[in-house]
Tab-separated table of C-alpha atoms in Angstrom:
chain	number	residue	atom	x	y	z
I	25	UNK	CA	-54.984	-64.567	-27.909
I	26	UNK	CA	-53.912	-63.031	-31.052
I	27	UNK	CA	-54.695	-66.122	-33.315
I	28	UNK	CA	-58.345	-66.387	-31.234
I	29	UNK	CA	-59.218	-63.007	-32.025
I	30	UNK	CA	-57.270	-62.712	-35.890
I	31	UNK	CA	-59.239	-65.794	-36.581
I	32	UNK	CA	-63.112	-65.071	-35.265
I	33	UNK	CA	-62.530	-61.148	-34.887
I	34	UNK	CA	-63.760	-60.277	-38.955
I	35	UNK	CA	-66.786	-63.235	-38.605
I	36	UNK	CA	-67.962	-61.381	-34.975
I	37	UNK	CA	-67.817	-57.905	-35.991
I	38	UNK	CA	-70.172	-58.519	-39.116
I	39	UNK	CA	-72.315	-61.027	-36.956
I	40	UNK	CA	-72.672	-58.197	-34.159
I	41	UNK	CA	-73.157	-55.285	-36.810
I	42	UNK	CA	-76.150	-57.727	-38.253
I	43	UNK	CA	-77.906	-58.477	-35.104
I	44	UNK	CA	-77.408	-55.071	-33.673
I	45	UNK	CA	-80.714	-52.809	-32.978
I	46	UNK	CA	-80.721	-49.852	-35.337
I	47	UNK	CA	-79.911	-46.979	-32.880
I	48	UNK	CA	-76.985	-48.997	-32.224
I	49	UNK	CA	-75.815	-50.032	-35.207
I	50	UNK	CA	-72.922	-47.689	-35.708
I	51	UNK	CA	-71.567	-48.413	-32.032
I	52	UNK	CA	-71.397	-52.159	-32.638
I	53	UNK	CA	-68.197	-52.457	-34.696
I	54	UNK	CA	-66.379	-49.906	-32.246
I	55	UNK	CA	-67.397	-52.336	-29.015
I	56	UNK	CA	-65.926	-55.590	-30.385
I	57	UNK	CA	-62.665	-53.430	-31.532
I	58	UNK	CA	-62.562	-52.038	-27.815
I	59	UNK	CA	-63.588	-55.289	-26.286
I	60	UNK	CA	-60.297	-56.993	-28.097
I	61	UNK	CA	-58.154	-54.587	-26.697
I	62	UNK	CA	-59.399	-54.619	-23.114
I	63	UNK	CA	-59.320	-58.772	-23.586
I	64	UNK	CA	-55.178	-58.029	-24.290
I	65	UNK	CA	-54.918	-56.013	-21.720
I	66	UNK	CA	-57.004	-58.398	-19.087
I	67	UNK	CA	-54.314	-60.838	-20.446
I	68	UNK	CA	-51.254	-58.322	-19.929
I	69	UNK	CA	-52.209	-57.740	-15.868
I	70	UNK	CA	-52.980	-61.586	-15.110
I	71	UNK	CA	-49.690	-62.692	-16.884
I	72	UNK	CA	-48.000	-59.615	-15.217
I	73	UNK	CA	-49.547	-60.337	-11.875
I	74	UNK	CA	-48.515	-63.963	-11.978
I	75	UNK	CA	-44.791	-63.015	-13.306
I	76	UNK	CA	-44.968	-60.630	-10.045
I	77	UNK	CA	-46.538	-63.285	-7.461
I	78	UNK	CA	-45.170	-66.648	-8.108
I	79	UNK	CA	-40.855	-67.372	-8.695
I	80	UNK	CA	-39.909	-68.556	-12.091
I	81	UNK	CA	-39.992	-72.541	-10.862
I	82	UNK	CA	-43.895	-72.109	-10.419
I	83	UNK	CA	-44.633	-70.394	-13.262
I	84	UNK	CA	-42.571	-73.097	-15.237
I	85	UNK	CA	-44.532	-76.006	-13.204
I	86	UNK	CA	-48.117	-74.625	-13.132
I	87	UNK	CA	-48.402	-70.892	-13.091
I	88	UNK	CA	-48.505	-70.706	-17.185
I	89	UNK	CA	-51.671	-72.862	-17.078
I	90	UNK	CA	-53.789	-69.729	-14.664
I	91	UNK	CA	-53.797	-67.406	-17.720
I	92	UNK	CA	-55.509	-71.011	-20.080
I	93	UNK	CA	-58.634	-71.877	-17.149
I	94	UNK	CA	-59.331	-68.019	-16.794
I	95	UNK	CA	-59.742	-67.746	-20.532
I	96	UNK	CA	-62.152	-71.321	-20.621
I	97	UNK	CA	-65.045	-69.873	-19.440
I	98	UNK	CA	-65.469	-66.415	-21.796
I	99	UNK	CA	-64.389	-69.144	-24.655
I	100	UNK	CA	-66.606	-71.667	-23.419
I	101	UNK	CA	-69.175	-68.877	-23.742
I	102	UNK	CA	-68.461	-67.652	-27.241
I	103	UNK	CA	-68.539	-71.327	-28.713
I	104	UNK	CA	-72.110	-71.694	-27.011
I	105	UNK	CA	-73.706	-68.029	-28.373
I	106	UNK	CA	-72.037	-68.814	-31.646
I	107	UNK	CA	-73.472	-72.393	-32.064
I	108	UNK	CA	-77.285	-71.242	-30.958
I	109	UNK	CA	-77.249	-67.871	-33.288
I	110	UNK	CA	-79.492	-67.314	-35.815
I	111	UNK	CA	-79.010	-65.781	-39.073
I	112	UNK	CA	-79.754	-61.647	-39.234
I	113	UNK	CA	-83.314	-61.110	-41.160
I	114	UNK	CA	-81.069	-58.965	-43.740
I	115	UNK	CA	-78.719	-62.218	-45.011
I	116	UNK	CA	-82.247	-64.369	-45.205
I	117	UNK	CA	-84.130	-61.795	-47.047
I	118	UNK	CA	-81.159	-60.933	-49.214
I	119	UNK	CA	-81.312	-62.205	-52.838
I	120	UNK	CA	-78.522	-63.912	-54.404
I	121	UNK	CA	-75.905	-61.661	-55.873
I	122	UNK	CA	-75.684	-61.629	-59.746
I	123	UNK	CA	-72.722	-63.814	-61.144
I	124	UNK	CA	-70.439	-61.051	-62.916
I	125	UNK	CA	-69.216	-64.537	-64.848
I	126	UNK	CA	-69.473	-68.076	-65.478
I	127	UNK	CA	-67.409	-70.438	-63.488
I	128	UNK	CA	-66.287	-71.198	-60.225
I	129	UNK	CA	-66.063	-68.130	-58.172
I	130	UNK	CA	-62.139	-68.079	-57.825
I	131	UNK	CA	-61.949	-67.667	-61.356
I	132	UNK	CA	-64.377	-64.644	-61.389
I	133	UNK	CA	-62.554	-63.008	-58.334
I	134	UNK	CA	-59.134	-63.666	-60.908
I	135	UNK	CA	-60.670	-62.099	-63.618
I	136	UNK	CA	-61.900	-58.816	-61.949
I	137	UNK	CA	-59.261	-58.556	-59.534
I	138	UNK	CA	-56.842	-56.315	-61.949
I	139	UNK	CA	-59.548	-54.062	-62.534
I	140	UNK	CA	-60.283	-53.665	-58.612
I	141	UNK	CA	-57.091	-53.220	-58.186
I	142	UNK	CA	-56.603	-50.400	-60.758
I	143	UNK	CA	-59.676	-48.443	-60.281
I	144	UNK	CA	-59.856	-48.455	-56.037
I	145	UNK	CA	-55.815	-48.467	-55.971
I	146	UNK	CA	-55.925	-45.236	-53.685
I	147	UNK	CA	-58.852	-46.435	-51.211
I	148	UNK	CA	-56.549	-49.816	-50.702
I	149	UNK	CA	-53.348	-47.579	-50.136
I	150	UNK	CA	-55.470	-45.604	-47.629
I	151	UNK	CA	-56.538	-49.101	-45.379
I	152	UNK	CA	-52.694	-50.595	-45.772
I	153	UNK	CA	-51.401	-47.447	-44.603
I	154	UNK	CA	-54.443	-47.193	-41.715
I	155	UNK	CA	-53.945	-50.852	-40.530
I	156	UNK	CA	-50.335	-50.429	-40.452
I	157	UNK	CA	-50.045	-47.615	-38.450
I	158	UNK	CA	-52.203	-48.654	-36.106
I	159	UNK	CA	-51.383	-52.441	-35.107
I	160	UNK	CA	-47.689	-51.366	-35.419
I	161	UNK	CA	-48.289	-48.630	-32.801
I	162	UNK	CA	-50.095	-51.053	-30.962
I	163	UNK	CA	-47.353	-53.405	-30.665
I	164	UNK	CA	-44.517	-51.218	-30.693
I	165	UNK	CA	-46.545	-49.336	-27.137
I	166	UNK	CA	-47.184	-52.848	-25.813
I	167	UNK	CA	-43.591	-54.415	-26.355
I	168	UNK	CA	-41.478	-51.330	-25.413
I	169	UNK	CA	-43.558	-49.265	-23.016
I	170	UNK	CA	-44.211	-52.069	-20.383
I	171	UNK	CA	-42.827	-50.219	-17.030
C-alpha cells in the first residue's frame, strides 16, 4: 500500500484540490491525507484480524491473498474515476507558462536550480524537517506501538 499511495498520492491530491467546489477547497487536501491513513489502518486490522483468526499454515497457503481481493474493488474503482475524469476548467483556461530559457526543460530546471536553492534554502529546510518528523513518527508509532 505504500508504493500505491507514494506513487498516485501527489497526482490525487492536486486532481481533488482542482475539481473541488470552492467552499471546499481548503478541506480537500486534508481528506485524501486522512483517507491514506485510515486506508493503512483498514489494512493494519484485516492483516491483524487474519494473523489472529487463521494458524500460520493458512495464512502461508491462502490467507495472504484476503488482504489483495479486499483491496481489488476500491482499486478497481480508482482506475475507473481516474480514466473517465476530465480536466479542471483552471488547467484548460490556463495559458502556457513563459519559458525562463531556451532548451529542453531539464536544462532550464539545471540552470535555475542553484538559485532556488540559495534564495528559498530556509522554506526547503522547513518541509525536510516537517516531512521527516512526521512520516518518521508515523512509522516509528506503527512499528513499535502495535499492542
Amino acid at each position: 500500500s505504500g508504493l500505491g499511495t507514494g506513487g498516485e498520492m501527489g497526482t490525487a491530491v492536486v486532481m481533488l484540490s482542482e475539481s473541488a467546489p470552492k467552499p471546499l477547497l481548503a478541506q480537500s487536501g486534508p481528506v485524501m491525507s486522512l483517507g491514506s491513513q485510515c486506508g493503512f489502518l483498514a489494512a493494519l486490522s484485516v492483516t491483524t484480524g487474519l494473523t489472529a483468526l487463521l494458524s500460520p499454515a493458512q495464512m502461508l497457503q491462502w490467507g495472504w491473498r484476503v488482504p489483495f481481493l479486499l483491496a481489488s474493488l476500491p482499486g478497481a474503482l480508482t482506475i475507473w474515476y481516474a480514466y473517465g475524469a476530465h480536466e479542471s476548467e483552471e488547467f484548460e483556461g490556463a495559458p502556457d507558462a513563459p519559458r525562463c530559457c531556451e532548451g529542453p526543460a531539464l536544462v532550464c530546471m539545471a540552470e535555475n536550480l542553484d538559485t532556488t536553492v540559495w534564495d528559498h534554502w530556509r522554506s526547503g529546510l522547513l518541509a525536510c524537517v516537517s516531512v521527516s518528523g512526521a512520516v518518521c513518527g508515523f512509522w516509528v508509532s506503527t512499528t513499535y506501538f502495535k499492542e
